[in-house]
Amino acid sequence: MSSEVLVSRPNYDSRAVAQGVPEKEPPVEPEVPQASSGSATAGYRSAKYTTTEWFSNYHTVLQQADTDGHRAGSIQRQSKTLYQNTEAATFKTQAQGTRLLGERLQEIHCWRSELQRHIEQLRADTESLLALKTRLEKALDATETPYAIATDNLNCRARRLGPDLVRDAVEEELLKEVDLIRSVQALLKRTTAQVVTQIKMNREAKQMLELDWSDKYQAYNLDDRCGRHSNMSPDTRHHPSSATLQDQVCNRSSWTQFTQDNLTKAMQEDLATSSLRLLVEQVLHDTTEDLRVQCASVDQAFSQRCVELIEAKRQLEIKLTTILEQIGAQERNIVALHQAIDNKEAPLRVAQSRLYLRSLRPNMELCRDEPQLSLEGEVREIDATVTSLQQQLSEARGSLSHLEESRMALEKDINCKTHSLFIERDKCMTHRKRYPTVSTLSGY
């Protein structure tokens, strides 16, 4: 004897599985006891649906199809609304991005123009400082000539002779000129160092501006390309990682502050360059003026000294002429005294011969009579006259010796004055004609 229990197959929704929707549990039907139909039909009735299952199954399919249809319609309506809204939002966002890129381009262009203007200004400032540096170097080189002239003048004047080797006004002015030239050279060297430092600062500021300008130039080109992109552009690609936040990206305020700091630094260097240019011009003007004024003072002292030497030499020559005349007169006087003394020799012999002969008179004839007394007086007179003449001759010879000494001293002093005048006028003043001009001392 056999009995069968009919078991329904599970309702399997393949569409739900394909769409990823969880499978619904089939409704639990109450078990209905089935009558046994015998073992003869057991093979035909096993694993078959009942009519109720068949109705339930297709009703379930209809309900599922109806549910899926309503759901699809809802999704379609939501999708249409969503893509319409997103398309408008995307268009609006893209338009806003394009507008912001345009504003960004204008801002970058303004900053770039400002950077370019300051770069050109720094370039002009640096070129002007280089020109001033060249002028300072030329002016410093030009001071070597006055220094050489002044030191040569001092060395030449050190070779003056005798009493002319004096510390006069010319030497004082020359020493002042040497000290002035040394101080001017030190000032020019310090000023040149300041100019070199400012040139370095200008170049550093200009380099920062150029780097900033270059970055903005690249950013402008990139943003310009971004602004030209559209939905129809063929060169757009997907870059999923580009929307992530990049490391070390500055914000807008720091970006603006960076450029403003560079421009502020450039303006500071511009002001410093302007002040330094005025300082250099003033230094060159003052040093040139001081050197020329001192040169004029030295030349004036030389001229005055030459006038004094010429006048002293003239007076010495006049006095030498007088002394020479006196020497000639004294020599003639000495000759005359010699002649006078010689002229007394014959009268003295005559008188002495007479006295000698009269001393040979005999006895009472040897009398001191008037002739005897006259002869004795004549001898005494001639002796006194000769003595007086000899004394006068001695004095004349002493005077002549003194005149000769004066002549030698005058001639020596005249030679000294001539030598000094040669040094002052022919060597020093001639050498000073090579003194640099105002333009050369100014560095031109």
Coordinates of N, CA and C in Angstrom, one line a residue, residues 14-155:
S14 N 13.7 34.8 -11.5 CA 15.1 35.1 -12.1 C 15.4 36.5 -12.3
R15 N 14.4 37.4 -12.6 CA 14.6 38.8 -12.9 C 15.1 39.5 -11.6
A16 N 14.4 39.1 -10.5 CA 14.8 39.8 -9.2 C 16.3 39.4 -8.9
V17 N 16.6 38.2 -9.2 CA 18.0 37.8 -8.9 C 19.0 38.6 -9.8
A18 N 18.6 38.7 -11.1 CA 19.5 39.4 -12.0 C 19.6 40.9 -11.7
Q19 N 18.5 41.5 -11.1 CA 18.5 42.9 -10.7 C 19.1 43.1 -9.4
G20 N 19.4 42.0 -8.6 CA 20.0 42.2 -7.3 C 18.9 42.4 -6.3
V21 N 17.6 42.2 -6.6 CA 16.5 42.4 -5.6 C 16.4 41.2 -4.8
P22 N 16.3 41.3 -3.5 CA 16.2 40.1 -2.7 C 14.9 39.3 -3.0
E23 N 15.1 38.1 -3.1 CA 14.0 37.2 -3.5 C 12.9 37.2 -2.4
K24 N 11.6 37.3 -2.9 CA 10.5 37.3 -1.9 C 10.2 35.9 -1.5
E25 N 9.9 35.8 -0.3 CA 9.5 34.5 0.2 C 8.1 34.2 -0.3
P26 N 7.9 33.0 -0.9 CA 6.5 32.6 -1.4 C 5.5 32.5 -0.3
P27 N 4.3 32.8 -0.5 CA 3.3 32.8 0.5 C 3.1 31.3 0.9
V28 N 2.9 31.2 2.2 CA 2.7 29.8 2.8 C 1.3 29.4 2.6
E29 N 1.1 28.4 1.9 CA -0.3 27.9 1.7 C -0.6 26.9 2.8
P30 N -1.8 26.9 3.2 CA -2.2 25.9 4.2 C -2.2 24.5 3.5
E31 N -1.7 23.5 4.3 CA -1.7 22.2 3.7 C -3.1 21.6 3.6
V32 N -3.4 21.1 2.5 CA -4.7 20.5 2.2 C -4.5 19.0 2.1
P33 N -5.1 18.2 2.9 CA -5.0 16.8 2.7 C -5.5 16.3 1.4
Q34 N -4.7 15.6 0.8 CA -5.0 15.0 -0.6 C -5.5 13.6 -0.4
A35 N -6.4 13.2 -1.2 CA -6.9 11.8 -1.2 C -6.0 10.9 -1.9
S36 N -5.8 9.8 -1.5 CA -4.9 8.9 -2.1 C -5.6 8.3 -3.3
S37 N -4.9 8.3 -4.4 CA -5.5 7.8 -5.7 C -5.0 6.5 -6.0
G38 N -4.2 6.0 -5.2 CA -3.7 4.6 -5.5 C -2.3 4.6 -6.1
S39 N -1.8 3.5 -6.0 CA -0.4 3.4 -6.4 C -0.2 3.3 -7.9
A40 N -1.3 3.1 -8.7 CA -1.2 3.0 -10.1 C -0.9 4.3 -10.8
T41 N -1.3 5.5 -10.2 CA -1.0 6.8 -10.8 C 0.1 7.5 -10.1
A42 N 0.8 6.8 -9.3 CA 1.8 7.5 -8.5 C 2.9 8.1 -9.4
G43 N 3.3 7.5 -10.5 CA 4.3 8.0 -11.3 C 3.9 9.2 -12.1
Y44 N 2.7 9.4 -12.5 CA 2.2 10.6 -13.3 C 1.9 11.8 -12.4
R45 N 1.6 11.6 -11.2 CA 1.3 12.7 -10.3 C 2.4 13.3 -9.6
S46 N 3.5 12.7 -9.4 CA 4.7 13.2 -8.7 C 5.3 14.4 -9.4
A47 N 5.7 15.4 -8.6 CA 6.4 16.6 -9.1 C 5.6 17.5 -10.0
K48 N 4.3 17.6 -9.9 CA 3.5 18.4 -10.8 C 2.7 19.4 -9.9
Y49 N 2.4 20.6 -10.6 CA 1.7 21.6 -9.8 C 0.2 21.3 -9.8
T50 N -0.4 21.9 -8.8 CA -1.8 21.8 -8.8 C -2.4 23.0 -9.5
T51 N -3.7 22.9 -9.7 CA -4.4 24.1 -10.4 C -4.3 25.3 -9.5
T52 N -4.4 25.1 -8.3 CA -4.3 26.3 -7.4 C -2.9 26.9 -7.4
E53 N -1.9 26.0 -7.5 CA -0.5 26.5 -7.6 C -0.3 27.2 -9.0
W54 N -1.0 26.6 -10.0 CA -0.8 27.3 -11.3 C -1.4 28.6 -11.3
F55 N -2.7 28.8 -10.7 CA -3.3 30.1 -10.6 C -2.4 31.0 -9.8
S56 N -2.0 30.5 -8.7 CA -1.2 31.3 -7.8 C 0.1 31.8 -8.4
N57 N 0.7 30.9 -9.2 CA 1.9 31.2 -9.8 C 1.8 32.3 -10.8
Y58 N 0.8 32.2 -11.7 CA 0.7 33.3 -12.8 C 0.2 34.6 -12.2
H59 N -0.7 34.5 -11.1 CA -1.1 35.7 -10.5 C 0.1 36.4 -9.8
T60 N 1.0 35.6 -9.3 CA 2.2 36.1 -8.7 C 3.0 36.8 -9.7
V61 N 3.2 36.2 -10.9 CA 4.0 36.7 -12.0 C 3.3 38.1 -12.4
L62 N 2.0 38.1 -12.5 CA 1.3 39.3 -12.9 C 1.6 40.4 -11.9
Q63 N 1.4 40.1 -10.7 CA 1.6 41.1 -9.6 C 3.1 41.6 -9.7
Q64 N 4.0 40.7 -9.8 CA 5.4 41.1 -9.9 C 5.7 42.0 -11.1
A65 N 5.1 41.6 -12.2 CA 5.3 42.5 -13.5 C 4.7 43.8 -13.3
D66 N 3.5 43.8 -12.6 CA 2.8 45.1 -12.4 C 3.7 46.0 -11.4
T67 N 4.2 45.3 -10.4 CA 5.0 46.1 -9.4 C 6.3 46.6 -10.1
D68 N 6.9 45.7 -10.9 CA 8.1 46.2 -11.6 C 7.8 47.3 -12.6
G69 N 6.7 47.2 -13.3 CA 6.3 48.3 -14.2 C 6.1 49.6 -13.5
H70 N 5.3 49.6 -12.4 CA 5.2 50.8 -11.6 C 6.5 51.4 -11.2
R71 N 7.3 50.4 -10.7 CA 8.6 50.9 -10.2 C 9.5 51.5 -11.3
A72 N 9.5 50.8 -12.5 CA 10.3 51.3 -13.6 C 9.8 52.7 -14.0
G73 N 8.4 52.9 -14.0 CA 7.9 54.2 -14.4 C 8.3 55.3 -13.4
S74 N 8.3 54.9 -12.1 CA 8.7 55.9 -11.1 C 10.2 56.3 -11.3
I75 N 11.0 55.2 -11.5 CA 12.4 55.4 -11.7 C 12.7 56.3 -13.0
Q76 N 11.9 56.0 -14.0 CA 12.1 56.8 -15.3 C 11.7 58.3 -15.0
R77 N 10.6 58.5 -14.3 CA 10.3 59.9 -14.0 C 11.3 60.6 -13.1
Q78 N 11.8 59.8 -12.1 CA 12.8 60.4 -11.2 C 14.1 60.6 -12.0
S79 N 14.4 59.7 -12.9 CA 15.7 59.8 -13.7 C 15.6 61.1 -14.6
K80 N 14.4 61.2 -15.2 CA 14.2 62.4 -16.1 C 14.4 63.7 -15.4
T81 N 13.7 63.7 -14.2 CA 13.8 64.9 -13.4 C 15.3 65.1 -12.9
L82 N 15.9 64.0 -12.5 CA 17.3 64.1 -12.0 C 18.2 64.6 -13.1
Y83 N 18.1 64.0 -14.3 CA 19.1 64.4 -15.3 C 18.9 65.8 -15.8
Q84 N 17.6 66.2 -15.8 CA 17.3 67.6 -16.2 C 17.9 68.5 -15.2
N85 N 17.6 68.2 -13.9 CA 18.2 69.1 -12.8 C 19.7 69.1 -12.8
T86 N 20.3 67.9 -12.9 CA 21.7 67.8 -12.9 C 22.4 68.5 -14.1
E87 N 21.7 68.4 -15.3 CA 22.2 69.0 -16.5 C 22.2 70.5 -16.3
A88 N 21.1 71.1 -15.7 CA 21.1 72.5 -15.5 C 22.1 72.9 -14.5
A89 N 22.2 72.1 -13.4 CA 23.2 72.4 -12.3 C 24.6 72.3 -12.9
T90 N 24.8 71.3 -13.7 CA 26.2 71.1 -14.2 C 26.5 72.3 -15.2
F91 N 25.6 72.6 -16.0 CA 25.8 73.8 -16.9 C 26.1 75.1 -16.2
K92 N 25.3 75.3 -15.1 CA 25.5 76.5 -14.3 C 26.8 76.4 -13.6
T93 N 27.2 75.3 -13.0 CA 28.5 75.2 -12.3 C 29.6 75.4 -13.3
Q94 N 29.5 74.8 -14.5 CA 30.5 74.9 -15.5 C 30.6 76.4 -16.0
A95 N 29.5 77.0 -16.1 CA 29.5 78.4 -16.5 C 30.1 79.3 -15.4
Q96 N 29.8 79.0 -14.2 CA 30.4 79.7 -13.1 C 31.9 79.5 -13.0
G97 N 32.3 78.2 -13.3 CA 33.8 77.9 -13.3 C 34.5 78.6 -14.4
T98 N 33.8 78.7 -15.6 CA 34.4 79.5 -16.7 C 34.5 80.9 -16.4
R99 N 33.4 81.5 -15.7 CA 33.5 82.9 -15.3 C 34.6 83.1 -14.3
L100 N 34.7 82.3 -13.3 CA 35.7 82.4 -12.3 C 37.1 82.3 -12.9
L101 N 37.2 81.4 -13.9 CA 38.5 81.3 -14.6 C 38.9 82.6 -15.3
G102 N 37.8 83.2 -16.0 CA 38.0 84.5 -16.7 C 38.5 85.5 -15.7
E103 N 37.8 85.6 -14.5 CA 38.2 86.6 -13.5 C 39.6 86.3 -13.0
R104 N 39.9 85.0 -12.9 CA 41.2 84.7 -12.4 C 42.3 85.1 -13.4
L105 N 41.9 84.9 -14.7 CA 42.9 85.3 -15.8 C 43.1 86.8 -15.7
Q106 N 42.0 87.6 -15.5 CA 42.2 89.0 -15.4 C 43.1 89.4 -14.2
E107 N 42.8 88.7 -13.1 CA 43.6 89.0 -11.9 C 45.1 88.7 -12.1
I108 N 45.3 87.5 -12.7 CA 46.7 87.1 -12.9 C 47.4 88.0 -13.9
H109 N 46.6 88.5 -14.9 CA 47.1 89.4 -15.9 C 47.5 90.7 -15.2
C110 N 46.6 91.2 -14.3 CA 47.0 92.5 -13.6 C 48.2 92.3 -12.8
W111 N 48.3 91.2 -12.0 CA 49.5 91.0 -11.2 C 50.7 90.8 -12.1
R112 N 50.6 90.1 -13.2 CA 51.7 89.9 -14.1 C 52.2 91.2 -14.7
S113 N 51.2 92.1 -15.0 CA 51.6 93.4 -15.6 C 52.3 94.2 -14.5
E114 N 51.8 94.2 -13.3 CA 52.5 94.9 -12.2 C 53.9 94.3 -11.9
L115 N 54.0 93.0 -11.9 CA 55.3 92.4 -11.8 C 56.3 92.8 -12.9
Q116 N 55.7 92.8 -14.1 CA 56.6 93.2 -15.3 C 57.0 94.6 -15.2
R117 N 56.1 95.5 -14.7 CA 56.5 96.9 -14.5 C 57.7 97.0 -13.5
H118 N 57.5 96.3 -12.4 CA 58.6 96.4 -11.4 C 59.9 95.7 -11.8
I119 N 59.7 94.7 -12.6 CA 60.9 94.0 -13.2 C 61.7 95.0 -14.1
E120 N 61.0 95.7 -14.9 CA 61.6 96.6 -15.8 C 62.2 97.8 -15.0
Q121 N 61.5 98.2 -13.9 CA 62.0 99.2 -13.1 C 63.3 98.8 -12.4
L122 N 63.3 97.6 -11.9 CA 64.5 97.1 -11.2 C 65.7 96.9 -12.2
R123 N 65.3 96.5 -13.5 CA 66.3 96.3 -14.5 C 67.0 97.7 -14.8
A124 N 66.1 98.7 -14.9 CA 66.6 100.1 -15.2 C 67.4 100.6 -14.0
D125 N 66.9 100.3 -12.8 CA 67.7 100.7 -11.6 C 69.0 100.1 -11.5
T126 N 69.1 98.8 -11.8 CA 70.4 98.0 -11.8 C 71.3 98.6 -12.9
E127 N 70.8 98.9 -14.1 CA 71.6 99.4 -15.1 C 72.2 100.8 -14.7
S128 N 71.3 101.6 -14.1 CA 71.8 102.9 -13.6 C 72.9 102.8 -12.5
L129 N 72.7 101.8 -11.6 CA 73.7 101.6 -10.6 C 75.0 101.1 -11.2
L130 N 74.9 100.2 -12.2 CA 76.1 99.7 -12.9 C 76.8 100.9 -13.5
A131 N 76.1 101.8 -14.1 CA 76.7 103.0 -14.7 C 77.4 103.9 -13.6
L132 N 76.7 104.0 -12.5 CA 77.3 104.8 -11.4 C 78.5 104.1 -10.8
K133 N 78.4 102.7 -10.7 CA 79.6 102.0 -10.3 C 80.8 102.2 -11.2
T134 N 80.5 102.2 -12.5 CA 81.6 102.5 -13.4 C 82.2 103.9 -13.2
R135 N 81.3 104.8 -13.0 CA 81.7 106.2 -12.8 C 82.6 106.3 -11.5
L136 N 82.1 105.6 -10.4 CA 82.9 105.6 -9.2 C 84.2 105.0 -9.4
E137 N 84.3 103.9 -10.1 CA 85.6 103.3 -10.4 C 86.5 104.2 -11.2
K138 N 85.9 104.8 -12.2 CA 86.7 105.8 -13.0 C 87.2 106.9 -12.1
A139 N 86.3 107.4 -11.3 CA 86.7 108.6 -10.4 C 87.8 108.1 -9.5
L140 N 87.6 106.9 -8.9 CA 88.7 106.4 -8.0 C 90.0 106.3 -8.8
D141 N 90.0 105.8 -10.0 CA 91.2 105.7 -10.8 C 91.8 107.1 -11.1
A142 N 90.8 108.0 -11.3 CA 91.3 109.4 -11.7 C 92.0 110.1 -10.5
T143 N 91.7 109.7 -9.2 CA 92.3 110.3 -8.1 C 93.8 109.9 -8.0
E144 N 94.2 108.8 -8.7 CA 95.6 108.4 -8.6 C 96.5 109.4 -9.2
T145 N 96.0 110.1 -10.3 CA 96.8 111.1 -10.9 C 97.1 112.3 -10.0
P146 N 96.1 112.9 -9.3 CA 96.4 114.0 -8.3 C 97.3 113.5 -7.2
Y147 N 97.1 112.3 -6.8 CA 97.9 111.8 -5.7 C 99.3 111.7 -6.1
A148 N 99.6 111.1 -7.3 CA 100.9 111.0 -7.9 C 101.5 112.4 -8.0
I149 N 100.7 113.4 -8.5 CA 101.2 114.7 -8.7 C 101.6 115.4 -7.4
A150 N 100.8 115.2 -6.4 CA 101.0 115.8 -5.1 C 102.3 115.2 -4.4
T151 N 102.4 113.9 -4.4 CA 103.5 113.2 -3.8 C 104.8 113.6 -4.6
D152 N 104.7 113.7 -5.9 CA 105.9 114.1 -6.7 C 106.3 115.5 -6.4
N153 N 105.3 116.4 -6.2 CA 105.7 117.7 -5.8 C 106.4 117.8 -4.5
L154 N 105.9 117.0 -3.5 CA 106.5 117.0 -2.2 C 108.0 116.4 -2.3
N155 N 108.1 115.4 -3.1 CA 109.5 114.8 -3.3 C 110.4 115.8 -4.0

